[in-house]
Amino acid sequence: MTFSLDSHIIEIPCETCGQKLSETIGRLKHDPELTCPNCGTIIKIEAAGLRKGVSEAEKTMADFERDIKKLFK
């Protein structure tokens, strides 16, 4: 089983008006720019850092899953 966070939805607050924008991690990894529908502010996500953090988290979860399976063999 492969663990992926791409379909997980996160909320990002607009720095200008506070409106919360919901978006999937997968979309933000590939298109790291959002436009606030409330005030029009463009929100830029640091995609390289997001991709690296998500990759590390997914590896950690895969390792954890493997270790749990070993306990029940």
mmCIF file with all atom_site columns, C-alpha atoms in Angstrom, residues 25-60:
data_model
loop_
_atom_site.group_PDB
_atom_site.id
_atom_site.type_symbol
_atom_site.label_atom_id
_atom_site.label_alt_id
_atom_site.label_comp_id
_atom_site.label_asym_id
_atom_site.label_entity_id
_atom_site.label_seq_id
_atom_site.pdbx_PDB_ins_code
_atom_site.Cartn_x
_atom_site.Cartn_y
_atom_site.Cartn_z
_atom_site.occupancy
_atom_site.B_iso_or_equiv
_atom_site.pdbx_formal_charge
_atom_site.auth_seq_id
_atom_site.auth_comp_id
_atom_site.auth_asym_id
_atom_site.auth_atom_id
_atom_site.pdbx_PDB_model_num
ATOM 1  C CA . ILE A 1 25 ? -1.965  19.098 -1.373 1.00 0.00 ? 25 ILE A CA 1
ATOM 2  C CA . GLY A 1 26 ? -1.589  17.487 -4.798 1.00 0.00 ? 26 GLY A CA 1
ATOM 3  C CA . ARG A 1 27 ? -2.854  20.574 -6.593 1.00 0.00 ? 27 ARG A CA 1
ATOM 4  C CA . LEU A 1 28 ? -0.635  22.879 -4.544 1.00 0.00 ? 28 LEU A CA 1
ATOM 5  C CA . LYS A 1 29 ? 2.425   20.748 -5.303 1.00 0.00 ? 29 LYS A CA 1
ATOM 6  C CA . HIS A 1 30 ? 1.851   21.239 -9.035 1.00 0.00 ? 30 HIS A CA 1
ATOM 7  C CA . ASP A 1 31 ? 0.227   24.689 -9.099 1.00 0.00 ? 31 ASP A CA 1
ATOM 8  C CA . PRO A 1 32 ? 1.336   26.589 -5.983 1.00 0.00 ? 32 PRO A CA 1
ATOM 9  C CA . GLU A 1 33 ? -0.640  29.774 -6.642 1.00 0.00 ? 33 GLU A CA 1
ATOM 10 C CA . LEU A 1 34 ? -4.117  30.566 -5.318 1.00 0.00 ? 34 LEU A CA 1
ATOM 11 C CA . THR A 1 35 ? -6.305  33.609 -5.809 1.00 0.00 ? 35 THR A CA 1
ATOM 12 C CA . CYS A 1 36 ? -8.532  34.582 -2.903 1.00 0.00 ? 36 CYS A CA 1
ATOM 13 C CA . PRO A 1 37 ? -12.133 34.657 -4.162 1.00 0.00 ? 37 PRO A CA 1
ATOM 14 C CA . ASN A 1 38 ? -12.995 37.250 -1.515 1.00 0.00 ? 38 ASN A CA 1
ATOM 15 C CA . CYS A 1 39 ? -10.387 39.966 -2.145 1.00 0.00 ? 39 CYS A CA 1
ATOM 16 C CA . GLY A 1 40 ? -8.379  38.832 -5.185 1.00 0.00 ? 40 GLY A CA 1
ATOM 17 C CA . THR A 1 41 ? -5.052  38.508 -3.342 1.00 0.00 ? 41 THR A CA 1
ATOM 18 C CA . ILE A 1 42 ? -2.665  36.054 -4.980 1.00 0.00 ? 42 ILE A CA 1
ATOM 19 C CA . ILE A 1 43 ? -1.285  33.561 -2.466 1.00 0.00 ? 43 ILE A CA 1
ATOM 20 C CA . LYS A 1 44 ? 1.933   31.819 -3.441 1.00 0.00 ? 44 LYS A CA 1
ATOM 21 C CA . ILE A 1 45 ? 2.903   28.561 -1.761 1.00 0.00 ? 45 ILE A CA 1
ATOM 22 C CA . GLU A 1 46 ? 6.587   27.640 -1.628 1.00 0.00 ? 46 GLU A CA 1
ATOM 23 C CA . ALA A 1 47 ? 6.138   24.487 -3.725 1.00 0.00 ? 47 ALA A CA 1
ATOM 24 C CA . ALA A 1 48 ? 9.653   23.045 -3.379 1.00 0.00 ? 48 ALA A CA 1
ATOM 25 C CA . GLY A 1 49 ? 9.369   23.055 0.408  1.00 0.00 ? 49 GLY A CA 1
ATOM 26 C CA . LEU A 1 50 ? 5.851   21.640 0.245  1.00 0.00 ? 50 LEU A CA 1
ATOM 27 C CA . ARG A 1 51 ? 6.950   18.804 -2.052 1.00 0.00 ? 51 ARG A CA 1
ATOM 28 C CA . LYS A 1 52 ? 9.933   17.988 0.165  1.00 0.00 ? 52 LYS A CA 1
ATOM 29 C CA . GLY A 1 53 ? 7.857   18.040 3.369  1.00 0.00 ? 53 GLY A CA 1
ATOM 30 C CA . VAL A 1 54 ? 5.103   15.902 1.861  1.00 0.00 ? 54 VAL A CA 1
ATOM 31 C CA . SER A 1 55 ? 7.646   13.422 0.502  1.00 0.00 ? 55 SER A CA 1
ATOM 32 C CA . GLU A 1 56 ? 9.273   13.100 3.930  1.00 0.00 ? 56 GLU A CA 1
ATOM 33 C CA . ALA A 1 57 ? 5.886   12.678 5.634  1.00 0.00 ? 57 ALA A CA 1
ATOM 34 C CA . GLU A 1 58 ? 4.800   10.018 3.132  1.00 0.00 ? 58 GLU A CA 1
ATOM 35 C CA . LYS A 1 59 ? 8.070   8.111  3.624  1.00 0.00 ? 59 LYS A CA 1
ATOM 36 C CA . THR A 1 60 ? 7.650   8.268  7.407  1.00 0.00 ? 60 THR A CA 1
#
